[in-house]
Tab-separated table of C-alpha atoms in Angstrom:
chain	number	residue	atom	x	y	z
A	1	MET	CA	2.705	18.090	-19.051
A	2	HIS	CA	0.014	20.195	-17.402
A	3	GLU	CA	0.455	23.496	-15.579
A	4	ASP	CA	1.740	21.922	-12.326
A	5	GLY	CA	4.608	20.295	-14.207
A	6	ILE	CA	3.302	16.774	-13.588
A	7	GLY	CA	3.164	14.427	-16.567
A	8	LEU	CA	-0.279	13.343	-17.688
A	9	GLY	CA	-1.148	9.775	-16.812
A	10	GLU	CA	-1.797	6.827	-19.091
A	11	VAL	CA	-5.366	5.558	-19.377
A	12	TRP	CA	-6.574	2.211	-20.684
A	13	LEU	CA	-10.196	1.129	-21.048
A	14	VAL	CA	-9.910	-2.597	-20.402
A	15	GLY	CA	-12.447	-5.346	-21.099
A	16	ALA	CA	-12.840	-7.686	-18.140
A	17	GLY	CA	-14.780	-10.232	-20.175
A	18	PRO	CA	-17.978	-11.850	-18.877
A	19	GLY	CA	-16.592	-12.701	-15.422
A	20	ASP	CA	-14.488	-15.848	-15.605
A	21	PRO	CA	-10.862	-14.749	-15.019
A	22	ASP	CA	-9.683	-17.454	-17.437
A	23	LEU	CA	-11.398	-15.483	-20.222
A	24	LEU	CA	-9.405	-12.348	-19.452
A	25	THR	CA	-6.855	-11.530	-22.164
A	26	ARG	CA	-3.155	-11.681	-21.347
A	27	LYS	CA	-2.858	-8.010	-22.265
A	28	ALA	CA	-5.654	-7.072	-19.864
A	29	GLU	CA	-3.957	-8.932	-17.012
A	30	ARG	CA	-0.659	-7.216	-17.773
A	31	LEU	CA	-2.328	-3.792	-17.704
A	32	LEU	CA	-4.018	-4.544	-14.384
A	33	ARG	CA	-0.696	-5.497	-12.815
A	34	ALA	CA	0.950	-2.323	-14.124
A	35	ALA	CA	-1.813	0.060	-12.998
A	36	SER	CA	-1.663	2.456	-10.072
A	37	VAL	CA	-5.458	2.763	-9.895
A	38	VAL	CA	-8.336	0.670	-11.281
A	39	PHE	CA	-11.867	2.033	-11.637
A	40	TYR	CA	-14.112	-1.010	-12.012
A	41	ASP	CA	-17.719	-1.772	-12.914
A	42	ALA	CA	-20.207	-3.693	-10.762
A	43	LEU	CA	-20.359	-6.544	-13.297
A	44	VAL	CA	-16.632	-7.274	-13.179
A	45	GLY	CA	-16.182	-10.777	-11.755
A	46	GLU	CA	-14.604	-11.286	-8.339
A	47	GLY	CA	-12.054	-13.623	-9.908
A	48	VAL	CA	-10.884	-10.837	-12.202
A	49	LEU	CA	-10.643	-8.340	-9.332
A	50	ALA	CA	-8.546	-10.849	-7.399
A	51	LEU	CA	-5.859	-10.560	-10.089
A	52	ILE	CA	-5.261	-6.897	-9.240
A	53	PRO	CA	-2.185	-6.542	-6.976
A	54	ASP	CA	-2.815	-5.381	-3.396
A	55	HIS	CA	-0.806	-2.178	-3.861
A	56	VAL	CA	-3.094	-0.991	-6.687
A	57	ARG	CA	-5.866	1.371	-5.579
A	58	LYS	CA	-9.271	-0.085	-6.505
A	59	VAL	CA	-12.268	2.247	-6.919
A	60	PRO	CA	-15.779	0.836	-7.517
A	61	VAL	CA	-17.789	2.931	-9.965
A	62	GLY	CA	-20.340	0.262	-10.791
A	63	LYS	CA	-23.636	0.902	-12.486
A	64	ARG	CA	-26.374	-1.719	-12.542
A	65	SER	CA	-29.979	-1.399	-13.578
A	66	GLY	CA	-31.763	0.640	-10.915
A	67	ARG	CA	-28.667	0.852	-8.667
A	68	HIS	CA	-26.166	3.427	-9.922
A	69	SER	CA	-23.340	4.117	-7.476
A	70	LYS	CA	-21.766	6.730	-9.769
A	71	ASP	CA	-23.290	8.667	-12.660
A	72	GLN	CA	-21.387	8.925	-15.914
A	73	GLY	CA	-20.308	12.503	-15.315
A	74	THR	CA	-18.744	11.543	-11.988
A	75	ILE	CA	-16.902	8.614	-13.558
A	76	ASP	CA	-15.560	10.897	-16.299
A	77	ALA	CA	-14.360	13.370	-13.658
A	78	LEU	CA	-12.593	10.648	-11.652
A	79	LEU	CA	-10.723	9.454	-14.742
A	80	VAL	CA	-9.688	12.994	-15.615
A	81	GLU	CA	-8.518	13.663	-12.041
A	82	ALA	CA	-6.404	10.491	-11.988
A	83	ALA	CA	-4.894	11.257	-15.388
A	84	LEU	CA	-4.014	14.805	-14.317
A	85	ALA	CA	-2.302	13.355	-11.254
A	86	GLY	CA	-0.038	11.298	-13.526
A	87	GLU	CA	-1.481	7.911	-12.538
A	88	ARG	CA	-1.454	4.715	-14.598
A	89	VAL	CA	-5.199	4.314	-14.943
A	90	VAL	CA	-7.226	1.258	-15.874
A	91	ARG	CA	-10.944	1.704	-16.416
A	92	LEU	CA	-12.120	-1.908	-16.062
A	93	LYS	CA	-15.402	-2.658	-17.815
A	94	GLY	CA	-17.432	-5.846	-17.934
A	95	GLY	CA	-17.327	-7.663	-21.262
A	96	ASP	CA	-15.878	-5.551	-24.050
A	97	PRO	CA	-15.459	-1.785	-23.493
A	98	SER	CA	-16.829	-0.983	-26.945
A	99	MET	CA	-20.015	-3.015	-26.492
A	100	PHE	CA	-22.596	-0.766	-24.786
A	101	GLY	CA	-19.891	0.446	-22.409
A	102	ARG	CA	-20.162	4.233	-23.004
A	103	SER	CA	-16.465	4.233	-23.799
A	104	MET	CA	-16.610	7.191	-26.156
A	105	GLU	CA	-17.950	9.495	-23.425
A	106	GLU	CA	-15.004	8.658	-21.195
A	107	MET	CA	-12.529	8.952	-24.051
A	108	ALA	CA	-13.968	12.343	-25.032
A	109	ALA	CA	-13.629	13.666	-21.455
A	110	LEU	CA	-9.995	12.547	-21.385
A	111	ALA	CA	-9.299	13.969	-24.843
A	112	GLU	CA	-10.322	17.401	-23.563
A	113	ILE	CA	-7.274	17.389	-21.244
A	114	GLY	CA	-4.981	15.983	-23.895
A	115	VAL	CA	-5.051	12.305	-22.882
A	116	ARG	CA	-5.651	9.692	-25.569
A	117	ALA	CA	-7.232	6.725	-23.842
A	118	ARG	CA	-6.570	3.352	-25.419
A	119	ILE	CA	-8.778	0.266	-25.508
A	120	CYS	CA	-7.976	-3.327	-24.612
A	121	PRO	CA	-10.873	-5.465	-25.919
A	122	GLY	CA	-12.530	-8.242	-23.950
A	123	VAL	CA	-14.749	-11.256	-24.578
A	124	THR	CA	-18.320	-10.054	-24.909
A	125	ALA	CA	-21.196	-11.829	-23.132
A	126	ALA	CA	-22.887	-13.047	-26.324
A	127	SER	CA	-19.782	-14.967	-27.384
A	128	ALA	CA	-19.327	-16.446	-23.921
A	129	ALA	CA	-22.991	-17.463	-23.676
A	130	ALA	CA	-22.868	-19.196	-27.065
A	131	ALA	CA	-19.723	-21.050	-25.982
A	132	SER	CA	-21.340	-22.196	-22.734
A	133	ALA	CA	-24.410	-23.443	-24.590
A	134	GLY	CA	-22.349	-25.195	-27.257
A	135	ILE	CA	-23.852	-23.224	-30.139
A	136	SER	CA	-22.629	-20.849	-32.813
A	137	LEU	CA	-23.952	-17.300	-33.157
A	138	SER	CA	-23.758	-17.705	-36.916
A	139	LEU	CA	-24.660	-20.839	-38.834
A	140	ARG	CA	-24.322	-21.364	-42.553
A	141	GLY	CA	-27.724	-21.832	-44.083
A	142	LEU	CA	-29.598	-20.457	-41.044
A	143	ALA	CA	-27.969	-17.365	-39.590
A	144	ARG	CA	-26.081	-15.223	-42.074
A	145	ARG	CA	-25.961	-12.244	-39.748
A	146	VAL	CA	-25.493	-11.474	-36.044
A	147	GLN	CA	-26.801	-8.310	-34.415
A	148	PHE	CA	-26.130	-6.920	-30.940
A	149	VAL	CA	-28.814	-4.831	-29.235
A	150	THR	CA	-29.085	-3.141	-25.865
A	151	ALA	CA	-32.494	-3.795	-24.337
A	152	HIS	CA	-31.964	-1.183	-21.626
A	153	ALA	CA	-34.220	1.892	-21.729
A	154	ARG	CA	-34.349	4.875	-19.415
A	155	ALA	CA	-36.831	4.608	-16.559
A	156	GLY	CA	-40.373	5.274	-17.751
A	157	GLU	CA	-39.433	5.245	-21.437
A	158	PRO	CA	-40.479	2.562	-23.960
A	159	LEU	CA	-37.925	0.328	-25.630
A	160	ASP	CA	-37.594	2.170	-28.941
A	161	LEU	CA	-35.991	-0.225	-31.436
A	162	ASP	CA	-36.326	-0.962	-35.142
A	163	TRP	CA	-38.333	-4.125	-34.573
A	164	ALA	CA	-38.945	-4.712	-38.285
A	165	GLN	CA	-35.201	-5.007	-38.882
A	166	LEU	CA	-34.620	-7.066	-35.747
A	167	ALA	CA	-37.292	-9.603	-36.743
A	168	ASP	CA	-35.017	-11.204	-39.349
A	169	PRO	CA	-35.415	-15.010	-39.442
A	170	ALA	CA	-31.940	-15.383	-40.998
A	171	CYS	CA	-30.200	-13.630	-38.115
A	172	THR	CA	-29.120	-14.251	-34.528
A	173	THR	CA	-29.958	-11.333	-32.247
A	174	ALA	CA	-28.275	-10.822	-28.878
A	175	PHE	CA	-30.227	-8.656	-26.457
A	176	TYR	CA	-27.977	-7.327	-23.715
A	177	MET	CA	-29.576	-6.366	-20.372
A	178	GLY	CA	-32.690	-8.140	-21.586
A	179	ARG	CA	-34.333	-9.339	-18.360
A	180	SER	CA	-36.787	-6.477	-17.844
A	181	ALA	CA	-37.472	-6.178	-21.585
A	182	ALA	CA	-38.394	-9.831	-22.199
A	183	ASN	CA	-42.088	-9.095	-22.702
A	184	ASP	CA	-41.360	-6.268	-25.172
A	185	ILE	CA	-38.866	-8.419	-27.071
A	186	SER	CA	-41.287	-11.312	-27.437
A	187	ARG	CA	-44.337	-9.209	-28.320
A	188	ASN	CA	-42.640	-6.907	-30.819
A	189	LEU	CA	-40.618	-9.543	-32.681
A	190	ILE	CA	-43.708	-11.718	-33.129
A	191	ALA	CA	-45.775	-8.680	-34.187
A	192	HIS	CA	-43.206	-7.938	-36.885
A	193	GLY	CA	-43.299	-11.424	-38.351
A	194	LEU	CA	-40.872	-13.624	-36.419
A	195	ASP	CA	-42.207	-17.130	-35.797
A	196	PRO	CA	-43.442	-17.523	-32.177
A	197	LYS	CA	-41.576	-20.849	-32.092
A	198	THR	CA	-38.211	-19.208	-32.861
A	199	PRO	CA	-35.579	-20.683	-30.492
A	200	VAL	CA	-34.345	-18.513	-27.628
A	201	LEU	CA	-31.507	-18.919	-25.148
A	202	ILE	CA	-31.637	-17.072	-21.821
A	203	ALA	CA	-28.215	-16.819	-20.167
A	204	CYS	CA	-27.646	-15.411	-16.674
A	205	ASP	CA	-24.309	-14.827	-14.898
A	206	VAL	CA	-22.527	-15.872	-18.079
A	207	SER	CA	-19.240	-17.790	-17.509
A	208	LEU	CA	-19.514	-17.693	-13.697
A	209	ALA	CA	-20.011	-20.650	-11.359
A	210	THR	CA	-23.600	-19.404	-10.877
A	211	GLU	CA	-24.314	-19.367	-14.628
A	212	ARG	CA	-27.765	-20.525	-15.683
A	213	CYS	CA	-28.859	-21.133	-19.276
A	214	LEU	CA	-32.409	-21.947	-20.320
A	215	ARG	CA	-33.624	-22.822	-23.795
A	216	THR	CA	-37.117	-21.738	-24.691
A	217	ARG	CA	-38.986	-20.217	-27.620
A	218	LEU	CA	-39.974	-16.658	-28.434
A	219	ASP	CA	-43.619	-16.783	-27.353
A	220	LEU	CA	-42.669	-18.316	-23.988
A	221	LEU	CA	-39.799	-15.887	-23.318
A	222	PRO	CA	-41.551	-13.640	-20.732
A	223	LEU	CA	-42.550	-16.610	-18.587
A	224	ALA	CA	-39.186	-18.334	-18.961
A	225	VAL	CA	-37.255	-15.230	-17.876
A	226	GLN	CA	-39.280	-15.080	-14.670
A	227	THR	CA	-38.296	-18.634	-13.804
A	228	VAL	CA	-34.547	-18.309	-14.367
A	229	ALA	CA	-33.318	-14.706	-14.357
A	230	GLU	CA	-34.371	-13.372	-10.935
A	231	ASN	CA	-32.265	-10.209	-10.546
A	232	LYS	CA	-29.222	-11.533	-12.383
A	233	PRO	CA	-27.496	-9.922	-15.389
A	234	THR	CA	-29.297	-11.523	-18.335
A	235	LEU	CA	-28.497	-11.953	-22.012
A	236	ILE	CA	-31.120	-13.178	-24.476
A	237	LEU	CA	-30.175	-14.839	-27.778
A	238	VAL	CA	-32.892	-15.172	-30.426
A	239	GLY	CA	-32.672	-17.068	-33.713
A	240	GLU	CA	-32.631	-20.427	-35.451
A	241	ALA	CA	-28.897	-20.883	-34.814
A	242	VAL	CA	-29.723	-21.045	-31.099
A	243	ARG	CA	-31.566	-24.323	-31.617
A	244	GLN	CA	-29.738	-27.259	-30.073
A	245	ASN	CA	-28.753	-29.429	-33.015
A	246	ASP	CA	-26.820	-32.630	-32.973
A	247	ALA	CA	-23.829	-33.121	-35.261
A	248	ALA	CA	-25.872	-34.871	-37.955
A	249	GLU	CA	-28.395	-32.033	-38.153
A	250	ILE	CA	-25.636	-29.420	-38.389
A	251	ALA	CA	-23.933	-31.357	-41.179
A	252	GLN	CA	-27.244	-31.584	-43.049
A	253	ILE	CA	-27.805	-27.836	-42.769
A	254	ALA	CA	-24.295	-27.122	-44.052
A	255	ALA	CA	-24.784	-29.509	-46.972
A	256	GLN	CA	-28.057	-27.832	-47.944
A	257	ALA	CA	-26.355	-24.432	-47.886
A	258	HIS	CA	-23.960	-25.596	-50.627
A	259	ARG	CA	-26.741	-26.596	-53.013
């Protein structure tokens, strides 16, 4: 209870998945139906929003590259205000809330007023993109490791990443928000030893009806992004596991890994 005698609300940070409502978890759908207010991101699919009952108040707080409708401080304040009012709050985030979703900032703001926000995970874009392309992010004998990287940098600042570590030929690397960083990704990975012919998958509007996937290679990535990404949310997968193999090739790779 706070000083007005009103019980503090319940807050869930819910993963909306990549956009396709069929990829929403059953728990996430249940929380949406039980909410009194939903604060949702710009990248949440229309099909997911359509599952929210009409009586639930829906508040857009979306942030997209170059077009921020609400800054993080404002979003934090809105969540705190709703919790203090005793509402059943869902903070609906694209993909998984814990994957580059700034969840901890929102949870910290709520913790200051005594509210412990809980997390309902969602399908992250890298998993959905791999499923759409019919590939595996890991592959025995080729990709022993998977790494997730945000390719978003503040305006005017360089993309400051540990390129030497990222340029691992035995790894699949998923670059989130990678459209504007395609040139940096290609140049720096090659400069740190990754083969220019390393397979790459560019995935836009993952899991939606407008989804586009393009296979290319690392040295051609900047040009390929220009032809397919436009202004769409873009994920870039880099690594040998991304290569389109037929069943016989995959079986051969697995057999070699056992030797």
